[in-house]
XYZ file of C-alpha atoms in Angstrom:
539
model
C -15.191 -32.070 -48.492
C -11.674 -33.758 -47.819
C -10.076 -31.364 -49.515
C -11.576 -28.614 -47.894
C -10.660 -29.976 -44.919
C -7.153 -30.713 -46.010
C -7.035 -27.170 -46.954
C -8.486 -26.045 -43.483
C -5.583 -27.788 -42.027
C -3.048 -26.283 -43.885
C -4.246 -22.685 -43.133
C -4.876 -23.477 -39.517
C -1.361 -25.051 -39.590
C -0.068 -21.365 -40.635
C -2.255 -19.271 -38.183
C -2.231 -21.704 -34.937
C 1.238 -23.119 -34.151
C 0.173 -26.579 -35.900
C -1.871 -27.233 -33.526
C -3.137 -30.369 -34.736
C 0.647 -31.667 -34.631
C 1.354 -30.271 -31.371
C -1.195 -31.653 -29.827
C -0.290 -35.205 -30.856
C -2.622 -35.666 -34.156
C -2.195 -37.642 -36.986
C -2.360 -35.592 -39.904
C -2.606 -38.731 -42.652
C -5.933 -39.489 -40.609
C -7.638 -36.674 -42.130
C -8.269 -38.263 -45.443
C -9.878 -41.031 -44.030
C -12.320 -39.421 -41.565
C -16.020 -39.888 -41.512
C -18.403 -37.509 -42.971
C -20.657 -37.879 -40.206
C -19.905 -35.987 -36.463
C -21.946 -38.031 -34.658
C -19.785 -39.464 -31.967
C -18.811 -35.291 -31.563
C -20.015 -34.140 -27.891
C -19.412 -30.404 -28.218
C -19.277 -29.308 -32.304
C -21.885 -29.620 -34.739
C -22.710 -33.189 -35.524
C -23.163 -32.658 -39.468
C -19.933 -33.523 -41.892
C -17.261 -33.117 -39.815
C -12.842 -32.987 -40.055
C -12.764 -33.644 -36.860
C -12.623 -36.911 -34.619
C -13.811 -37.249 -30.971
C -9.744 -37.344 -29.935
C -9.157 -34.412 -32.770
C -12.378 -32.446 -30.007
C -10.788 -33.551 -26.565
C -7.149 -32.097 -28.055
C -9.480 -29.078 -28.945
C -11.025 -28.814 -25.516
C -7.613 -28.790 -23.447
C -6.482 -26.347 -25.979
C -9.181 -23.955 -25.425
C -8.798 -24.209 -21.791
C -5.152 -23.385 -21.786
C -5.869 -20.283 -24.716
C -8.569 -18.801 -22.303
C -6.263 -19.157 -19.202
C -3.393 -17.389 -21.437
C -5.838 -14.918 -22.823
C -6.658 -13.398 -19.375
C -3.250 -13.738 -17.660
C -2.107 -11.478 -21.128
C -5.177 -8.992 -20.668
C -3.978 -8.767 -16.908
C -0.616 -8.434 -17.155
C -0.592 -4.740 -17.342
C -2.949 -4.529 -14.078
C -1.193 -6.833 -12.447
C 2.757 -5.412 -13.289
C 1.082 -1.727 -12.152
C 0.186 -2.615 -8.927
C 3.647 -5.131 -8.209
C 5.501 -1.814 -9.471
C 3.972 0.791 -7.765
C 4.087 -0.980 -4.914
C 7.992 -1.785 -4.682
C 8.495 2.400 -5.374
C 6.498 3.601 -3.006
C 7.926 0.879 -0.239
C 11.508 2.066 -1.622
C 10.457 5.440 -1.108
C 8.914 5.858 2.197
C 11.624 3.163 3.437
C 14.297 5.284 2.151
C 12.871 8.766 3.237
C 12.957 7.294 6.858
C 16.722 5.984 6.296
C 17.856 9.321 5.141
C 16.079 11.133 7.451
C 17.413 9.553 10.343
C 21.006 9.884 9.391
C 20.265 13.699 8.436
C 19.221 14.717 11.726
C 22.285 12.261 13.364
C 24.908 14.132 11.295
C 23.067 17.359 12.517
C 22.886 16.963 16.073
C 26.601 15.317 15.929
C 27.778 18.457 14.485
C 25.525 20.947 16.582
C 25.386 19.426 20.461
C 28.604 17.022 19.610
C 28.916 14.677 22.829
C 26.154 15.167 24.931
C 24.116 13.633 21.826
C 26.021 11.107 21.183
C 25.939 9.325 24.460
C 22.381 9.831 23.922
C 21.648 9.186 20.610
C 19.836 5.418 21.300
C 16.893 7.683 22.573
C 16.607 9.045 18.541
C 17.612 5.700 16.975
C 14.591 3.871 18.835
C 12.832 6.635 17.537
C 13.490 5.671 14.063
C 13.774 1.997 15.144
C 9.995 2.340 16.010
C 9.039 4.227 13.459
C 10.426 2.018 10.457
C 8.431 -1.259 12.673
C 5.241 1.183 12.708
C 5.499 1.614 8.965
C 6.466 -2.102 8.044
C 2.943 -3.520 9.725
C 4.282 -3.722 13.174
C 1.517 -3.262 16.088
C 2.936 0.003 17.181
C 0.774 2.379 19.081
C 2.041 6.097 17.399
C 1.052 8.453 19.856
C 2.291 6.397 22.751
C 5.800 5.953 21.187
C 6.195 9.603 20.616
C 4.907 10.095 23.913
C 7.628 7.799 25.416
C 9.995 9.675 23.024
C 9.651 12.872 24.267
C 9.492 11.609 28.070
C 12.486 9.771 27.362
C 14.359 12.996 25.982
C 13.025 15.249 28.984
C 14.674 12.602 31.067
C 18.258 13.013 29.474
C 18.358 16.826 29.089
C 17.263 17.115 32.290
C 20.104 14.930 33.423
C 22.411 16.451 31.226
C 21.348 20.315 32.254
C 21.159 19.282 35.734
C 24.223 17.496 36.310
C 25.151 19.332 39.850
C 22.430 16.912 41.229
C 22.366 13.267 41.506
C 19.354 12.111 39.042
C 18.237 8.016 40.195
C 16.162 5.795 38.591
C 13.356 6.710 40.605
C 13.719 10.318 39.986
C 13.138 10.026 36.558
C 10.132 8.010 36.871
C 8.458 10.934 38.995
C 9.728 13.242 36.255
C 7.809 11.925 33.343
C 4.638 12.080 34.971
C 5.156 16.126 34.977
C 6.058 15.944 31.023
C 2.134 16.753 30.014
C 2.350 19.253 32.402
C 5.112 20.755 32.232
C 5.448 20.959 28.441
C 9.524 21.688 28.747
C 9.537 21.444 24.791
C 7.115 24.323 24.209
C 4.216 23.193 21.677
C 6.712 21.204 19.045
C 5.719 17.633 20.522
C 1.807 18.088 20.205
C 2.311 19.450 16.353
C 5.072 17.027 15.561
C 2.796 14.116 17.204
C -0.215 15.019 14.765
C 1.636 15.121 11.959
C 3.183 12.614 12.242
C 0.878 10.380 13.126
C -1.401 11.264 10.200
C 1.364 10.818 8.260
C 2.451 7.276 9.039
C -1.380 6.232 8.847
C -2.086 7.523 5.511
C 1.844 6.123 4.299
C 1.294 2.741 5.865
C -2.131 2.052 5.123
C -1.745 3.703 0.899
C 1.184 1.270 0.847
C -1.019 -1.897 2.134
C -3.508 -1.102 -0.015
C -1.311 -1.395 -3.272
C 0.122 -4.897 -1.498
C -3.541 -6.152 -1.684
C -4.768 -4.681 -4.914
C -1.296 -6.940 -6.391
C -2.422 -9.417 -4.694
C -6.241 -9.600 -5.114
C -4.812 -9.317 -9.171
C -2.450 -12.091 -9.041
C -5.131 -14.300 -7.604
C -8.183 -13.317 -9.767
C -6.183 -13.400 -12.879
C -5.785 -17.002 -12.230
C -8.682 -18.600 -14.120
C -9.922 -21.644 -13.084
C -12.444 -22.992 -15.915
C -15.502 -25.091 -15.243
C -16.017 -27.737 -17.413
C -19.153 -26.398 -18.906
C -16.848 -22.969 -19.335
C -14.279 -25.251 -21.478
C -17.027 -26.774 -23.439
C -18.171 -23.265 -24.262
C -14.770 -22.088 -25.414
C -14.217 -25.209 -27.587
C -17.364 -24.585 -29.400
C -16.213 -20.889 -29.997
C -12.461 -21.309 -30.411
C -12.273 -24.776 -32.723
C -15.259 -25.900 -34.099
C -15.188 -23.949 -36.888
C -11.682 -25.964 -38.017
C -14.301 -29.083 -37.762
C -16.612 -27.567 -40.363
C -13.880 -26.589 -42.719
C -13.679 -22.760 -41.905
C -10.422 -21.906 -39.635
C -10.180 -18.192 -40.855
C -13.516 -17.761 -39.659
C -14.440 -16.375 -36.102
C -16.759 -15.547 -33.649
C -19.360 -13.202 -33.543
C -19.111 -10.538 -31.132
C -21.926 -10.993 -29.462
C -21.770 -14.515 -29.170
C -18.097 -14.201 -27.548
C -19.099 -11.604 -24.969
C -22.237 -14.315 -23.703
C -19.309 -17.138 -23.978
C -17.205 -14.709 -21.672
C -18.943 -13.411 -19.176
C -20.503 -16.930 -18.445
C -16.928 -17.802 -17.651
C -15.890 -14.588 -15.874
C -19.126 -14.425 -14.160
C -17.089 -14.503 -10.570
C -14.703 -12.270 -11.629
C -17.190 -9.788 -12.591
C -18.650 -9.864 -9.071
C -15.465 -8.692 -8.030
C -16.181 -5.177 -9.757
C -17.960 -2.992 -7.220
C -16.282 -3.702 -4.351
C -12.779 -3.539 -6.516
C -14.415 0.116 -7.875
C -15.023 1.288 -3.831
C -11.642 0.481 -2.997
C -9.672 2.312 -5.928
C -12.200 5.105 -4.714
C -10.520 5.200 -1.185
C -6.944 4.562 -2.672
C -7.198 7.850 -4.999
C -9.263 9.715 -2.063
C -6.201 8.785 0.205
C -3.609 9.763 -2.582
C -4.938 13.195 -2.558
C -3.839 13.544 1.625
C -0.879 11.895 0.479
C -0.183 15.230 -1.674
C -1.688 17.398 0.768
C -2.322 17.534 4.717
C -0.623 13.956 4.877
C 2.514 14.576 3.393
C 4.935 12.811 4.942
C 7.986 13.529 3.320
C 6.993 17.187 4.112
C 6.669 16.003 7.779
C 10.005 13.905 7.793
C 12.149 16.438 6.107
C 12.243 18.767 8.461
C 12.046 16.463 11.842
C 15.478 17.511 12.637
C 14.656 21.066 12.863
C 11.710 20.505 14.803
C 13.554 18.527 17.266
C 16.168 20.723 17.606
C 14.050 23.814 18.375
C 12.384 21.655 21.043
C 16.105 20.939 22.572
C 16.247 24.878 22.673
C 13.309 25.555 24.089
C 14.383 22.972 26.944
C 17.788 24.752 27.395
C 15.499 28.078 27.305
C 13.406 27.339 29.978
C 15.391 24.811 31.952
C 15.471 26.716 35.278
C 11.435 26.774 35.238
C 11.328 23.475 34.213
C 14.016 22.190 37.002
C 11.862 24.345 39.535
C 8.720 22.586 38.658
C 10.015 19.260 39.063
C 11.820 19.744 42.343
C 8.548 21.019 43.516
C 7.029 17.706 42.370
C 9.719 15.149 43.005
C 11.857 16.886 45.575
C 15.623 18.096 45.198
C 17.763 15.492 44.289
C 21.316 15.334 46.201
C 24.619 17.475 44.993
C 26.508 15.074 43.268
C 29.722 17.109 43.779
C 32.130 19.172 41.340
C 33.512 16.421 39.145
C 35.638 16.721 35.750
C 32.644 15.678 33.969
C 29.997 18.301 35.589
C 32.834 20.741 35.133
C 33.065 19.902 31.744
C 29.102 20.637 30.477
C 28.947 24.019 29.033
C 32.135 23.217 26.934
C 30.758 20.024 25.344
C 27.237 22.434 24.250
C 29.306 24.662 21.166
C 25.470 24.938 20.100
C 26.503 25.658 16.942
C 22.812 25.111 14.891
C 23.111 25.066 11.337
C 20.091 23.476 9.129
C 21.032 21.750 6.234
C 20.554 23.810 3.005
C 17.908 22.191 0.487
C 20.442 21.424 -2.026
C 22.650 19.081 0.976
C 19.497 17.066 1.892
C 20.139 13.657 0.500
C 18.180 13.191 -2.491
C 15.547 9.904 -1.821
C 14.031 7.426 -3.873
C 16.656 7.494 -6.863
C 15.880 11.221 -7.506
C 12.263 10.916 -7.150
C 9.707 12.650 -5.269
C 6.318 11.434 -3.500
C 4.773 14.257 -5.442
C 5.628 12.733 -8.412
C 4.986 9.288 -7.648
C 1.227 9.965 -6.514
C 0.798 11.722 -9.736
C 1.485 8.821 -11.528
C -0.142 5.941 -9.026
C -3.581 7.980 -9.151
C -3.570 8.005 -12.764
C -2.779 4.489 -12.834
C -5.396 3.526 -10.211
C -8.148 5.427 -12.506
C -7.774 3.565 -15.488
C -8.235 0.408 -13.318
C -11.779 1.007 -12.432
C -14.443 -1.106 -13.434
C -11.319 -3.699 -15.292
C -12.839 -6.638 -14.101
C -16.551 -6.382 -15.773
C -14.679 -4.687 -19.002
C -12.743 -7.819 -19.391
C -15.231 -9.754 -21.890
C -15.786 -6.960 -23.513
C -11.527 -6.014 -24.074
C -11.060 -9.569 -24.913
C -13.935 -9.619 -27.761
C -12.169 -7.425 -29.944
C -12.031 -8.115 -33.756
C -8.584 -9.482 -35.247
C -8.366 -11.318 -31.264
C -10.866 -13.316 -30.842
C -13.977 -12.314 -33.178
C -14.639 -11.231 -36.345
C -15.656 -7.688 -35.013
C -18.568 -5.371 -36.508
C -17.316 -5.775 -39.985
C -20.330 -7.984 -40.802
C -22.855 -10.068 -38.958
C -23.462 -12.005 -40.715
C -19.534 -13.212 -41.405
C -18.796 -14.585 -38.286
C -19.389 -18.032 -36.030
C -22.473 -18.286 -34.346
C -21.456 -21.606 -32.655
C -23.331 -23.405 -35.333
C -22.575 -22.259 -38.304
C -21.721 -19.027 -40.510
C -24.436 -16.254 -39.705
C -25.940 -13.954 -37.696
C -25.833 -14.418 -33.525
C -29.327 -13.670 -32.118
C -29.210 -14.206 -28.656
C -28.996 -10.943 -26.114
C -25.814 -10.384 -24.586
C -26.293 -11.252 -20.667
C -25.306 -8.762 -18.110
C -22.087 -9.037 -16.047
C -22.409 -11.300 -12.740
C -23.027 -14.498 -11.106
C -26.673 -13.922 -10.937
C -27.328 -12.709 -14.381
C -26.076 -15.391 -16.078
C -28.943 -17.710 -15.408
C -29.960 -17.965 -18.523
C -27.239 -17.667 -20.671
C -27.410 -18.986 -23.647
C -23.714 -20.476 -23.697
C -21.958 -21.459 -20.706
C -23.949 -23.592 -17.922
C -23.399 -21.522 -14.575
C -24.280 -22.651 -11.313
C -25.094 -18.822 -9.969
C -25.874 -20.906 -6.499
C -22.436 -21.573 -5.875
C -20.219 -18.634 -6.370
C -16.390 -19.115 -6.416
C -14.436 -19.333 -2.806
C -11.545 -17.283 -4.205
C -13.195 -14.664 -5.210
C -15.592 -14.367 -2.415
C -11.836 -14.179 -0.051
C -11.118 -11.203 -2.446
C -13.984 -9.925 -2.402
C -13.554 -9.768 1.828
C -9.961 -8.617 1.543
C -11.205 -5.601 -0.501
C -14.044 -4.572 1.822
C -11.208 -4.439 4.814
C -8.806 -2.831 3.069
C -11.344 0.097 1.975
C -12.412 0.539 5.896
C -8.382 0.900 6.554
C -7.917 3.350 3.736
C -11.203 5.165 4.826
C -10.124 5.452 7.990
C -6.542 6.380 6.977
C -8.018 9.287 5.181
C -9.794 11.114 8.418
C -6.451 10.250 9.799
C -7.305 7.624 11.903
C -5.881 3.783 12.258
C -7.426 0.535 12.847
C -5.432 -1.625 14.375
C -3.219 -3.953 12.485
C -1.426 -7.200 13.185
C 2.063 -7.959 12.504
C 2.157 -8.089 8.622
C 5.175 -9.876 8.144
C 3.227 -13.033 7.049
C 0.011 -11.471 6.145
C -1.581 -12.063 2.751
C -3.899 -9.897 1.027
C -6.716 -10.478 3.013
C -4.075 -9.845 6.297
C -5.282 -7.502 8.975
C -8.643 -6.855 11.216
C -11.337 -4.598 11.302
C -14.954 -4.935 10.225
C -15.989 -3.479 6.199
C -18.935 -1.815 7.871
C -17.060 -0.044 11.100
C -17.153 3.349 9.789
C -14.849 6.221 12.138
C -15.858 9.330 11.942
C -13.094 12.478 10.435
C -11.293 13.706 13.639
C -9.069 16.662 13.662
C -6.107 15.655 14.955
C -4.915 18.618 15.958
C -8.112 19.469 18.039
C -8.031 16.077 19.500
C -4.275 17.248 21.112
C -5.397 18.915 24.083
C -3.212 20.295 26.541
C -3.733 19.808 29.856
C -3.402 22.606 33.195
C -0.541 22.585 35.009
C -0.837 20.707 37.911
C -0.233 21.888 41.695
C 2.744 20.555 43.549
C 2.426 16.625 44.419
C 2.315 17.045 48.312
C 2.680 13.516 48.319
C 6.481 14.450 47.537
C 9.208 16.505 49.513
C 8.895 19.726 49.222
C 11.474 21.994 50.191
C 11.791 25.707 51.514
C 10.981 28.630 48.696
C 13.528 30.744 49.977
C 16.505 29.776 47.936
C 13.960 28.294 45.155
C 15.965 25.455 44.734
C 16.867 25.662 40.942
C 20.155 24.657 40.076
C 23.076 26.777 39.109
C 21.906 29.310 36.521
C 25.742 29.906 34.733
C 24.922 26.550 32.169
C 21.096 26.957 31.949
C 21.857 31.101 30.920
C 24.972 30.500 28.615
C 23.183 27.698 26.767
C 19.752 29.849 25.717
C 21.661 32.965 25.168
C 23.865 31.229 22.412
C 21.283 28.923 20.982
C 18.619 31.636 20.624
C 20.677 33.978 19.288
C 21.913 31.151 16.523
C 18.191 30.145 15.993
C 17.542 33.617 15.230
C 19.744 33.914 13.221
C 18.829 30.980 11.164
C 15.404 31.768 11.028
């Protein structure tokens, strides 16, 4: 028997790093050892190689195999979501970056100065839009709202210059903005588009932050004693009876397992619901919620609402002077003199093959391909753990023969049903002591940071947003909102009504209609002439 354990050691020596060795074991021992394993706690108590130190090395080495084994089987789950995560951030991040300095070089080369001593009105645009997208509690429709208010207020300024435009004037002009809708219907379309856009990009990215970090954590095994005594039995006590090559059954494994993983397995349905909602929200992502279809061509958009301004500017100055009251002549100055020359008007789009290419060459079409086939092959990984890291040449000796495998007692057949996967079903298992009455804290956060994020991406998907707190220190389980608030699919371009026109505010000076009190007509007429015969012409 002393040879055959001598012999044991030699070919455990080859398969398992020396592990006896490493571990601090003295080798010459082994030829002096009892026949007896009676003073063994966790192997079979017959003749024995093994001493009680020779099982306690065993038992930390198990513990630190198991941990390896399912940070290895995670590794490709985990690297998915920390990867797909940093390309889509890059992406959208970038799209906004060369978006924004598209449309500046555009408006720089088609309205020249008058933009530029404007142009803080379209970098807080941007400004809010990046803060929006990087978790920042930004209310979208307001901030376009302000947007376009804030632009009425400049080209009305700018178109207007004859008069004397205050502080206060302004103010009484954005309350007509609804009203008067000086930029024809482009601000209600942009607005729902864009907001459905930002939602569904925000939120998609979010959810691949907490699906990294839901991995990270679960991955992290944290073995119960009874769950190391379980492992030691499988793992090792077959080098204590003499028979290293010999390994588990299969069976016997998965009950060893799952009695281990039995918290991690809990984590299953609610992980399956929420890479449900992440591939149902990839699909708007590709379709209605495009936003790199909405951001492309912002510029454009913007621009024709700048011409339908200059189009209908004497309509527009009427209505306000009937609201607000005529402002005072400033005067003929150099600078009012000097208007029409700044406007050259000279609209020109960029061609598809100028647009500055973002993401390294990449496209979000492409990149949603990929994440959605990604996210399917993660269903249902946290239950089919045991059963990927039972697999013959790994861990057992497979379906060769069942009778030539480790039972946990000896060489033979494993009888025992396999348990089902969860806390609750491993009552009676056969293996591993679980206390089903106290499930695991960290997965039960997970488990919580899961259900939210599924109501966000939910929501994201009819297009709507639940409000979220700065995420700049969030974790995964970062943001409000209830798992079981459920919001109902709005249409957001329904929900964009436009409102009457409103009757003069007699609360305001209102002068004679004789002379109708528009301003000069030679800028207002030059202006839409040339840039609606140039936007013809593009079109």
């Amino acid at each position: 028997y002393l040879i055959c354990c001598y012999i044991s050691l030699l070919f455990k020596q080859t398969i398992q790093e020396t592990v006896y060795v490493t571990n601090g074991m003295d080798t010459k021992t082994l030829f002096f050892l009892s026949l007896s394993g009676e003073h063994l706690r966790v192997c079979p108590q017959g003749s024995t190689c093994c001493t009680q130190e020779m099982e306690d090395k065993f038992g930390q080495q198990s513990k630190q195999d198991f941990e390896n084994l399912v940070d290895e089987m995670s590794h490709e789950l985990r690297s998915t979501f920390v990867s797909r995560h940093e390309r889509f951030d890059e992406f959208f991040l970038e799209l906004l970056e060369n978006t924004q300095r598209s449309l500046n070089e555009m408006f720089v080369r088609t309205y020249g100065k008058p933009y530029m001593q404007n142009s803080e009105v379209f970098e807080n645009l941007f400004a809010e839009l990046k803060r929006y997208y990087m978790g920042g509690n930004v209310n979208l429709e307001e901030m376009l709202n302000d947007f376009w208010s804030r632009l009425l207020e400049r080209m009305f300024t700018l178109l207007n210059s004859q008069y004397v435009i205050t502080e206060d004037y302004l103010e009484c002009i954005s309350k007509y903005t609804d009203q008067l809708k000086p930029f024809g219907d482009v601000p209600r379309k942009l607005k729902a588009q864009v907001t459905r856009a930002f939602i569904a990009a925000r939120t998609f990215v979010q959810g691949l932050s907490v699906g990294r970090e839901v991995a990270q954590r679960v991955s992290k095994v944290s073995s119960t004693p009874a769950c190391i005594r379980a492992l030691t039995k499988m793992l090792y006590c077959p080098f204590c009876q003499g028979m290293p090559a010999l390994k588990s059954c299969r069976n016997y494994c998965l009950n060893v397992v799952k009695g281990c993983l039995a918290n991690q397995a809990d984590l299953d349905p609610e992980w399956n619901l929420y890479i449900d909602a992440m591939l149902l929200l990839a699909q708007r992502l590709e379709g209605p919620f495009n936003i790199e279809s909405v951001m492309d061509p912002i510029d454009v958009k913007i621009s024709e609402a700048i011409m339908n301004m200059q189009d209908n500017t004497a309509q527009v100055s009427y209505r306000v002077f009937q609201g607000c009251g005529q402002p005072k002549p400033a005067g003929m100055t150099r600078s009012t003199r000097g208007v029409p020359d700044v406007f050259s008007a000279r609209f020109r789009p960029y061609s598809p093959e100028e647009r500055p290419t973002t993401a390294s060459g990449t496209s979000l079409d492409r990149l949603v391909v990929d994440i959605k086939e990604k996210l399917k092959l993660s269903k249902k990984f946290w239950s089919n753990l045991p059963e990927a890291m039972c697999v013959e040449d790994r861990v057992t000796a497979g379906n060769a023969s069942d009778e030539d495998c480790w039972n946990g007692h000896t060489q033979g057949r494993y009888f025992p049903e396999v348990q089902k996967d969860g806390l609750t079903h491993q009552v009676n298992n056969p293996e591993v002591g679980v206390d089903i009455t106290r499930p695991d804290t960290q997965i039960r956060q997970q488990i919580m940071a899961l259900r939210v994020m599924t109501n966000k991406l939910k929501n994201a998907y009819h297009g709507n947003d639940i409000y979220f707190q700065d995420s700049s220190d969030e974790g995964s389980s970062s943001g409000s909102g209830s798992g079981s608030t459920e919001v109902g699919p709005t249409d957001m371009d329904v929900a964009a009504t436009e409102a009457p026109v409103v009757e003069a505010d007699r609360s305001g000076p209102v002068v004679d209609s004789a002379p109708l009190c528009a301003p000069s007509l030679a800028l207002p007429t030059m202006l839409a002439l040339s840039t609606l015969a140039l936007h013809r012409q593009w079109r």
